Short mmCIF file of N, CA and C in Angstrom, two decimals:
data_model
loop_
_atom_site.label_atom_id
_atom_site.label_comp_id
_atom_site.label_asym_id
_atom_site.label_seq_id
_atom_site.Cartn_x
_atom_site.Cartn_y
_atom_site.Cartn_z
N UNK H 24 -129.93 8.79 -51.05
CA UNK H 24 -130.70 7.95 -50.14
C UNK H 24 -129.76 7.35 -49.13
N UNK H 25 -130.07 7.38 -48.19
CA UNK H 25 -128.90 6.88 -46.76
C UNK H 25 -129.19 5.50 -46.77
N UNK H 26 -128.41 4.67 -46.54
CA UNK H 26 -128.46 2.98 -46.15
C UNK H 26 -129.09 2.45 -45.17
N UNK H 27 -129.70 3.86 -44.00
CA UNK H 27 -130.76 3.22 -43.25
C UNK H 27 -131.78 3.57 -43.77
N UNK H 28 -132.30 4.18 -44.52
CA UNK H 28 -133.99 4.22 -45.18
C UNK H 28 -134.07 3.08 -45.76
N UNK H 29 -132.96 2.19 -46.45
CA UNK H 29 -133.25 1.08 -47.30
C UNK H 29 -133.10 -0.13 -46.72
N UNK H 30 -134.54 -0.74 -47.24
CA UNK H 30 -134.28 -2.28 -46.38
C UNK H 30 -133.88 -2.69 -47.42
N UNK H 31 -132.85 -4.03 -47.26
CA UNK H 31 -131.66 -4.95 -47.77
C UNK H 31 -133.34 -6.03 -48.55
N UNK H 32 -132.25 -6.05 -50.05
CA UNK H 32 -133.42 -6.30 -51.06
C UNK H 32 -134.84 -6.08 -51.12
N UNK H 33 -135.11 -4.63 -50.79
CA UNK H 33 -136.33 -4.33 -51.41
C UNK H 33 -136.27 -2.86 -51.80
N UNK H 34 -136.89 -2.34 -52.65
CA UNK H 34 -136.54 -1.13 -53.38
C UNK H 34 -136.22 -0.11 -52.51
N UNK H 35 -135.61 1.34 -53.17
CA UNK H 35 -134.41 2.14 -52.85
C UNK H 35 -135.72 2.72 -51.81
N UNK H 36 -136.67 3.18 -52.05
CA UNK H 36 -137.32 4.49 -51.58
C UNK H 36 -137.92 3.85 -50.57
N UNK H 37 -138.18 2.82 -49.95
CA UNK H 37 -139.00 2.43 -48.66
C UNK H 37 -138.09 3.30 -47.81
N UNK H 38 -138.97 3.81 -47.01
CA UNK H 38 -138.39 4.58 -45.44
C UNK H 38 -139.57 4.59 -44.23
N UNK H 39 -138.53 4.05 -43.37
CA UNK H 39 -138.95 4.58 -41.97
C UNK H 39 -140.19 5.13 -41.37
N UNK H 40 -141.22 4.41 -41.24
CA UNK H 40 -142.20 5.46 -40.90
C UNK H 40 -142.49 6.15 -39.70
N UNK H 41 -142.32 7.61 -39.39
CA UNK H 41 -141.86 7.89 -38.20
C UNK H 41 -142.85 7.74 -37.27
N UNK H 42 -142.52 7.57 -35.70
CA UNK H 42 -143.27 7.24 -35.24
C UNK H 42 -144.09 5.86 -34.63
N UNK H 43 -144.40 5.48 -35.58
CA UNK H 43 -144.72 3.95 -35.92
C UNK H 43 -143.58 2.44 -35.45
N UNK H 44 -142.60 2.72 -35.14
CA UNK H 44 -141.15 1.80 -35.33
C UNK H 44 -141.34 1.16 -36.19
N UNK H 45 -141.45 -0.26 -36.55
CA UNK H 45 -140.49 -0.83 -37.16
C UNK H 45 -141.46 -0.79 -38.65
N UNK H 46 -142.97 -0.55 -39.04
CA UNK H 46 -143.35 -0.65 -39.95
C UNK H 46 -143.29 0.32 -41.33
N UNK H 47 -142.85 0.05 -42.12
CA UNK H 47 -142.17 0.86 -43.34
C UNK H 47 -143.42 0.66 -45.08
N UNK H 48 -143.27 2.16 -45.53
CA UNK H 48 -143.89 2.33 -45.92
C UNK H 48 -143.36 2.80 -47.34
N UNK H 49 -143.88 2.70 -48.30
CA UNK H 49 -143.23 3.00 -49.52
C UNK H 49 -143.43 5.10 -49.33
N UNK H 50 -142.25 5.36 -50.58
CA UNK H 50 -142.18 6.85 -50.28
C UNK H 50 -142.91 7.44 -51.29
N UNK H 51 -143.31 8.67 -51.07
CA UNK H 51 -144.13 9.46 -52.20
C UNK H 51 -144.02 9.36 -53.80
N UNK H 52 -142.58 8.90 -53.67
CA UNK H 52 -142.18 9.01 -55.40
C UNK H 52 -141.80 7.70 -55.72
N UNK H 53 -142.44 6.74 -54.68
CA UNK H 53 -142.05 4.81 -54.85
C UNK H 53 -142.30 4.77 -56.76
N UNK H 54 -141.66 3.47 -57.04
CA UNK H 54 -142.32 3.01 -58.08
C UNK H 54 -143.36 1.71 -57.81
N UNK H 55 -143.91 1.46 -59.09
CA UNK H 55 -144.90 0.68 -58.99
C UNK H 55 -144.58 -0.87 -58.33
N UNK H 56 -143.15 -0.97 -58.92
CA UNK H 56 -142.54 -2.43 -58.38
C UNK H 56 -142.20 -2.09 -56.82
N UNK H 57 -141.95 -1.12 -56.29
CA UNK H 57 -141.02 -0.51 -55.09
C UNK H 57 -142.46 -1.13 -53.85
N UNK H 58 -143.89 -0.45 -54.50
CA UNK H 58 -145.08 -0.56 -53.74
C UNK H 58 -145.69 -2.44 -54.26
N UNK H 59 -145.61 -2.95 -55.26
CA UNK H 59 -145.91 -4.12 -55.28
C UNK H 59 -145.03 -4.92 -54.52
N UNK H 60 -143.91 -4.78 -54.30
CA UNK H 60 -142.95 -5.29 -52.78
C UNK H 60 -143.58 -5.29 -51.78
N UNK H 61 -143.96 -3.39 -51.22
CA UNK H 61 -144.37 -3.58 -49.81
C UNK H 61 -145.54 -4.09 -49.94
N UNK H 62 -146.63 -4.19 -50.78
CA UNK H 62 -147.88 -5.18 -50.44
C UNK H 62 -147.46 -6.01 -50.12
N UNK H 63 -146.47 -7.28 -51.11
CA UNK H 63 -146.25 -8.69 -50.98
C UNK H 63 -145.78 -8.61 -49.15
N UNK H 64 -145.06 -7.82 -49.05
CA UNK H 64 -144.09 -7.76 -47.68
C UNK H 64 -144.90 -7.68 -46.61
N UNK H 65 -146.46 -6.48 -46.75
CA UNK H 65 -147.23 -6.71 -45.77
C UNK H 65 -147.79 -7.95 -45.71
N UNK H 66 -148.42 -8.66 -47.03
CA UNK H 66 -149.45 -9.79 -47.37
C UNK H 66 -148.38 -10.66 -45.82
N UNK H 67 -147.23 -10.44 -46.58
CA UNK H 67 -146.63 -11.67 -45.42
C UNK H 67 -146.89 -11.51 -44.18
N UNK H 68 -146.40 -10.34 -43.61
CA UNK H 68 -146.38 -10.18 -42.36
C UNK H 68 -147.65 -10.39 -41.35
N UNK H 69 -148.45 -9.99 -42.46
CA UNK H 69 -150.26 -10.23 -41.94
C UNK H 69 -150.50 -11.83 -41.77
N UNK H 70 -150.21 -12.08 -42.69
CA UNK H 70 -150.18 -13.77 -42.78
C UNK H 70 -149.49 -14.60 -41.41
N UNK H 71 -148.31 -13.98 -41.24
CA UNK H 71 -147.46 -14.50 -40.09
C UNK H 71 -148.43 -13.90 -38.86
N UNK H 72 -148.84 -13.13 -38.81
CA UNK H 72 -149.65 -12.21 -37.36
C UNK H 72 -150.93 -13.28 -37.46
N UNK H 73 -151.67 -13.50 -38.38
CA UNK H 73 -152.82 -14.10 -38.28
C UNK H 73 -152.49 -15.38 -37.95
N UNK H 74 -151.58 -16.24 -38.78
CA UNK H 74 -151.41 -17.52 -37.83
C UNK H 74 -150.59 -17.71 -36.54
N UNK H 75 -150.41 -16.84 -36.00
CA UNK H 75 -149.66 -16.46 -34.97
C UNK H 75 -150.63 -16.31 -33.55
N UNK H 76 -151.68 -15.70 -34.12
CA UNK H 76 -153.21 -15.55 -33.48
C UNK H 76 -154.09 -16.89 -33.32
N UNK H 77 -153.66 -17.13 -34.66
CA UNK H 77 -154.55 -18.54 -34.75
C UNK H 77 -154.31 -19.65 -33.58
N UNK H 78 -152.89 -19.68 -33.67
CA UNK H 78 -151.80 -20.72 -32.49
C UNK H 78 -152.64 -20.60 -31.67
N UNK H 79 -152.71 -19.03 -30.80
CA UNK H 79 -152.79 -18.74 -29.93
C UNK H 79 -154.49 -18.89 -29.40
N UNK H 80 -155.08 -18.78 -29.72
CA UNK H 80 -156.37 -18.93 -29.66
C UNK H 80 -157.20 -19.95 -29.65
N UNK H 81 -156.51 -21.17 -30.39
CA UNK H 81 -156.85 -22.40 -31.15
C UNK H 81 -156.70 -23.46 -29.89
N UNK H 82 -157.72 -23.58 -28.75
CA UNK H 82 -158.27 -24.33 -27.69
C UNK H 82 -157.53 -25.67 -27.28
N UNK H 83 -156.93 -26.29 -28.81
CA UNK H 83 -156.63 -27.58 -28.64
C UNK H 83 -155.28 -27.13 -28.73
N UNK H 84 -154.77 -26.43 -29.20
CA UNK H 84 -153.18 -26.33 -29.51
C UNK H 84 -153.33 -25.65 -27.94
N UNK H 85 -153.93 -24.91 -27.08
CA UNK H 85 -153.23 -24.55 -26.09
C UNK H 85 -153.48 -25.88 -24.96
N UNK H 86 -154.15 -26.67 -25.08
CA UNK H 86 -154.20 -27.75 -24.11
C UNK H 86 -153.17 -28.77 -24.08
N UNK H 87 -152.91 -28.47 -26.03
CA UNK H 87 -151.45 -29.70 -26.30
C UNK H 87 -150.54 -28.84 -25.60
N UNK H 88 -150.47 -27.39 -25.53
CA UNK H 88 -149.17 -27.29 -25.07
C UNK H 88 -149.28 -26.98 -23.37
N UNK H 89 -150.29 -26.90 -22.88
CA UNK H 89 -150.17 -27.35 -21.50
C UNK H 89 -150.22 -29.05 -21.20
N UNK H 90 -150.83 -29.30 -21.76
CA UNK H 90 -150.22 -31.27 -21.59
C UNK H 90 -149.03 -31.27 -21.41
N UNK H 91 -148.42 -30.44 -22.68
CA UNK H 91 -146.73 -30.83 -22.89
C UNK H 91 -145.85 -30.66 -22.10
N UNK H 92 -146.69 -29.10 -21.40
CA UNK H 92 -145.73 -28.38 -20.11
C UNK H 92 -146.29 -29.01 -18.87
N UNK H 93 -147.33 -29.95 -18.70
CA UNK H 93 -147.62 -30.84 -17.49
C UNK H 93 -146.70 -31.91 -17.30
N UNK H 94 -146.55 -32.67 -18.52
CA UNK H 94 -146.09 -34.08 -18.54
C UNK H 94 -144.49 -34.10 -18.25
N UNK H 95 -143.84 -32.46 -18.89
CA UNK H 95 -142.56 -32.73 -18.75
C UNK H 95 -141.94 -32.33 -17.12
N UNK H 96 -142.78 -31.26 -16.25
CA UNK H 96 -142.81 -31.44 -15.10
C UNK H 96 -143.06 -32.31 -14.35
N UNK H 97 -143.82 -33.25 -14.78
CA UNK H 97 -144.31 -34.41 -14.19
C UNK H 97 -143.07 -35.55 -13.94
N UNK H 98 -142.58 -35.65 -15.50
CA UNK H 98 -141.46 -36.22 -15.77
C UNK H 98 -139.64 -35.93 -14.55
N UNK H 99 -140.13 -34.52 -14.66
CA UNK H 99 -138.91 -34.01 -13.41
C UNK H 99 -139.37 -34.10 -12.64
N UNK H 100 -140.46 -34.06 -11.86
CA UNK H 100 -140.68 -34.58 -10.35
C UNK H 100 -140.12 -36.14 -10.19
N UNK H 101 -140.74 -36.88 -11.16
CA UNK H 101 -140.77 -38.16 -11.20
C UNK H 101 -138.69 -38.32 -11.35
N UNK H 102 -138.32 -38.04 -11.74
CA UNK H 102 -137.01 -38.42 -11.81
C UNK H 102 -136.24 -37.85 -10.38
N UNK H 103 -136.99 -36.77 -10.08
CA UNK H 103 -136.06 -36.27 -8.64
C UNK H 103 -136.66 -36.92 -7.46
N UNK H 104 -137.60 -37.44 -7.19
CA UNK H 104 -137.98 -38.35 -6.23
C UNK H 104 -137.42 -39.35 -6.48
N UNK H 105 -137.07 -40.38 -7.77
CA UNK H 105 -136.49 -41.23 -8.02
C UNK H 105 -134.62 -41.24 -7.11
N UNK H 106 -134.62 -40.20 -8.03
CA UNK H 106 -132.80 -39.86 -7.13
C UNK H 106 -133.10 -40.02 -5.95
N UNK H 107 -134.43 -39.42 -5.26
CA UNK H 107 -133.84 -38.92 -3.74
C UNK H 107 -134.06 -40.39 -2.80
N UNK H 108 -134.86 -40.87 -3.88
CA UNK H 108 -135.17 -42.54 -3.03
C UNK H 108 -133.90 -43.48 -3.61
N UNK H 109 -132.95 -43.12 -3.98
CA UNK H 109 -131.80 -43.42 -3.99
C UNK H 109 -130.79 -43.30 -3.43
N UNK H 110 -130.88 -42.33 -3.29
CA UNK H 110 -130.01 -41.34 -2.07
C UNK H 110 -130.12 -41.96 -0.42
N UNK H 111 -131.46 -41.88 -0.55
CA UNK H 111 -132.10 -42.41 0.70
C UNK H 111 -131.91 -43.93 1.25
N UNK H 112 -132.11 -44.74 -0.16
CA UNK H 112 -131.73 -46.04 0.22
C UNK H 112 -129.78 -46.51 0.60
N UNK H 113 -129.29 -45.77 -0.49
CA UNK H 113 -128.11 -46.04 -0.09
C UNK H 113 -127.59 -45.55 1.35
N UNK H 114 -127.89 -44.27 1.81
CA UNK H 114 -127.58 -43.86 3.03
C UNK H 114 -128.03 -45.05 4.13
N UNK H 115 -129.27 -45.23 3.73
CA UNK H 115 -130.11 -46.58 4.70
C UNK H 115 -128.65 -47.82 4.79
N UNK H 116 -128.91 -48.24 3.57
CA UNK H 116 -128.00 -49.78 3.36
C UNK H 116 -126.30 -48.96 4.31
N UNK H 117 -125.71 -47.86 4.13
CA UNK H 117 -124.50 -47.72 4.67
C UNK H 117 -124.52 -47.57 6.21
N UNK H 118 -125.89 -46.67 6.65
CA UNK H 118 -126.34 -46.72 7.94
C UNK H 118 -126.30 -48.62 8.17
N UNK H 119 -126.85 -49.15 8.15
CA UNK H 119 -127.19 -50.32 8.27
C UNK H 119 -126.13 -51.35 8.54
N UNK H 120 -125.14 -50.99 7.42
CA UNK H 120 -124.06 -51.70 7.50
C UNK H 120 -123.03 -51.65 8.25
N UNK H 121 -122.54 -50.24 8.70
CA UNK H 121 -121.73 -49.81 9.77
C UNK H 121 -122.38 -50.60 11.50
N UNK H 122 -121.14 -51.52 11.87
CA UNK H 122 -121.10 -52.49 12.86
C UNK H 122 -121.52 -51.51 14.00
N UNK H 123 -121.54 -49.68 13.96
CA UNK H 123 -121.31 -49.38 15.14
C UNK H 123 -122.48 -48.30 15.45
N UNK H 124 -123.86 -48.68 14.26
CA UNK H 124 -124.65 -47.94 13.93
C UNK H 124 -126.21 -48.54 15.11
N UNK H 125 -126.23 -47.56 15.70
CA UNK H 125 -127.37 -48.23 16.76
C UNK H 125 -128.99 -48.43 16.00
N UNK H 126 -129.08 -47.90 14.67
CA UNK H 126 -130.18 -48.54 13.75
C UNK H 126 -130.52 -50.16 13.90
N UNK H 127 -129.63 -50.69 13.09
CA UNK H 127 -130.23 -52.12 13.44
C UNK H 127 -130.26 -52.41 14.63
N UNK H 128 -130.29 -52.33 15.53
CA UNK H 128 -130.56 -52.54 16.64
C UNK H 128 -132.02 -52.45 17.34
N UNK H 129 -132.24 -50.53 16.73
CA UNK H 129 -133.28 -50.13 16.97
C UNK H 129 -134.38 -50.89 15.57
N UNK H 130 -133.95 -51.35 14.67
CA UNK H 130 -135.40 -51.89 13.93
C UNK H 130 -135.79 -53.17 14.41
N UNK H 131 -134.59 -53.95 14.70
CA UNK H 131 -135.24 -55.02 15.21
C UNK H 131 -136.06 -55.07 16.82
N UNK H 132 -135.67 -53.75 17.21
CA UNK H 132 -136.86 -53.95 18.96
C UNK H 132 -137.86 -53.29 18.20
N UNK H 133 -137.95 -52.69 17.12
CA UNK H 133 -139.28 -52.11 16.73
C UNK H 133 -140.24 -53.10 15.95
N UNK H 134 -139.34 -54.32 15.32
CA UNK H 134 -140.28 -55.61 14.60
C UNK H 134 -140.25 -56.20 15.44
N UNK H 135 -139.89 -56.66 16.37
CA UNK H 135 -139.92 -57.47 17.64
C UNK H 135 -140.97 -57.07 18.58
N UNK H 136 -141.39 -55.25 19.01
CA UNK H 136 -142.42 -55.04 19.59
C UNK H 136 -143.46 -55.45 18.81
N UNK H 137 -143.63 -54.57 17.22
CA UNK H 137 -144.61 -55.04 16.48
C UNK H 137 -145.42 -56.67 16.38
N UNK H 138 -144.09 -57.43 16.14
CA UNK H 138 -144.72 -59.00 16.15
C UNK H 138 -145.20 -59.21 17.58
N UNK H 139 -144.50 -58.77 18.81
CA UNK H 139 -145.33 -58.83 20.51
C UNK H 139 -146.49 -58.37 20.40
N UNK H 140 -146.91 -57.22 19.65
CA UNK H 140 -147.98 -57.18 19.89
C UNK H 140 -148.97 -57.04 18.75
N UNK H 141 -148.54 -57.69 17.76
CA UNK H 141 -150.01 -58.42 17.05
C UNK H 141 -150.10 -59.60 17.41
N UNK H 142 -149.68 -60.60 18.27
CA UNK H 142 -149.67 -62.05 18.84
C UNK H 142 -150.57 -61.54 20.05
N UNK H 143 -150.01 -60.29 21.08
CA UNK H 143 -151.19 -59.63 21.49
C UNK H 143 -153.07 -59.67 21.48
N UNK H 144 -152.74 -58.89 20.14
CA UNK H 144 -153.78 -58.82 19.46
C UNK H 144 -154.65 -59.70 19.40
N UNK H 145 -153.86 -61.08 18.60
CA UNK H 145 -154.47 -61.96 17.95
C UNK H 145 -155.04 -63.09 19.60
N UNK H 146 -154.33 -63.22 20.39
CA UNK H 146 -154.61 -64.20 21.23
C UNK H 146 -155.74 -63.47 22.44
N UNK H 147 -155.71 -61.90 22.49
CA UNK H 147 -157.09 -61.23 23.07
C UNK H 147 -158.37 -61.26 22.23
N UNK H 148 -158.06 -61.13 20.99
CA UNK H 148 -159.40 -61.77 19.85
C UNK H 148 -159.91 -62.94 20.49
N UNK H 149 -158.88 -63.53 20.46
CA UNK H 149 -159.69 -65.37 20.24
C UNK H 149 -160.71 -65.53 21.39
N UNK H 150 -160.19 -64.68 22.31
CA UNK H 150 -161.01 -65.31 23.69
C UNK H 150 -162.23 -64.65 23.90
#
């Protein structure tokens, strides 16, 4: 018997079923223990395929796991907007701070128009 017909702890005569890949079948001259293996071995494998199906099918387990895959994207948006409004503010505060930066300059004629003309506003209301 060659060392690839035999799967590692389970009897000598399981081989290869050709064709098929990976599913293995007891051989013509198995013994009784050799074939009460491959049942147990299928029982399993069926077992693993059926709840495997089950996962998959099972309405609420696929909503938990799109929740799961919503929330944690959600979570990385939320942290990279966070950075970038960090990014953003500090550039602001260094813009801001540099004596030779024509920004402050320009915000204050822009709150200065703004307050001109809601006083505007407010004193064409009244009348």
């Amino acid at each position: 018997m060659s060392p690839a017909a035999a799967t590692p702890g389970q009897g000598e005569n399981i081989r290869v079923n050709p064709g098929a890949g990976e599913p293995r079948e007891p051989a013509d001259d198995a013994s009784p223990d050799e074939i009460e293996a491959d049942i147990a071995r299928t029982r399993r494998e069926l077992g693993e395929t059926v709840e495997a199906l089950s996962d998959k099918l099972d309405p609420k387990a696929q909503a938990d796991e799109q929740i799961s895959r919503l929330t944690h994207r959600a979570r990385e948006q939320v942290d990279h907007a966070r950075e970038s409004a960090r990014s953003t503010l500090s550039h602001a505060r260094h813009t801001a701070a540099d004596p030779h930066s024509p920004v402050p300059a320009l915000l204050a004629a822009v709150a200065g128009a703004t307050v001109f003309a809601a006083v505007g506003l407010l004193i064409t209301r009244r009348r």
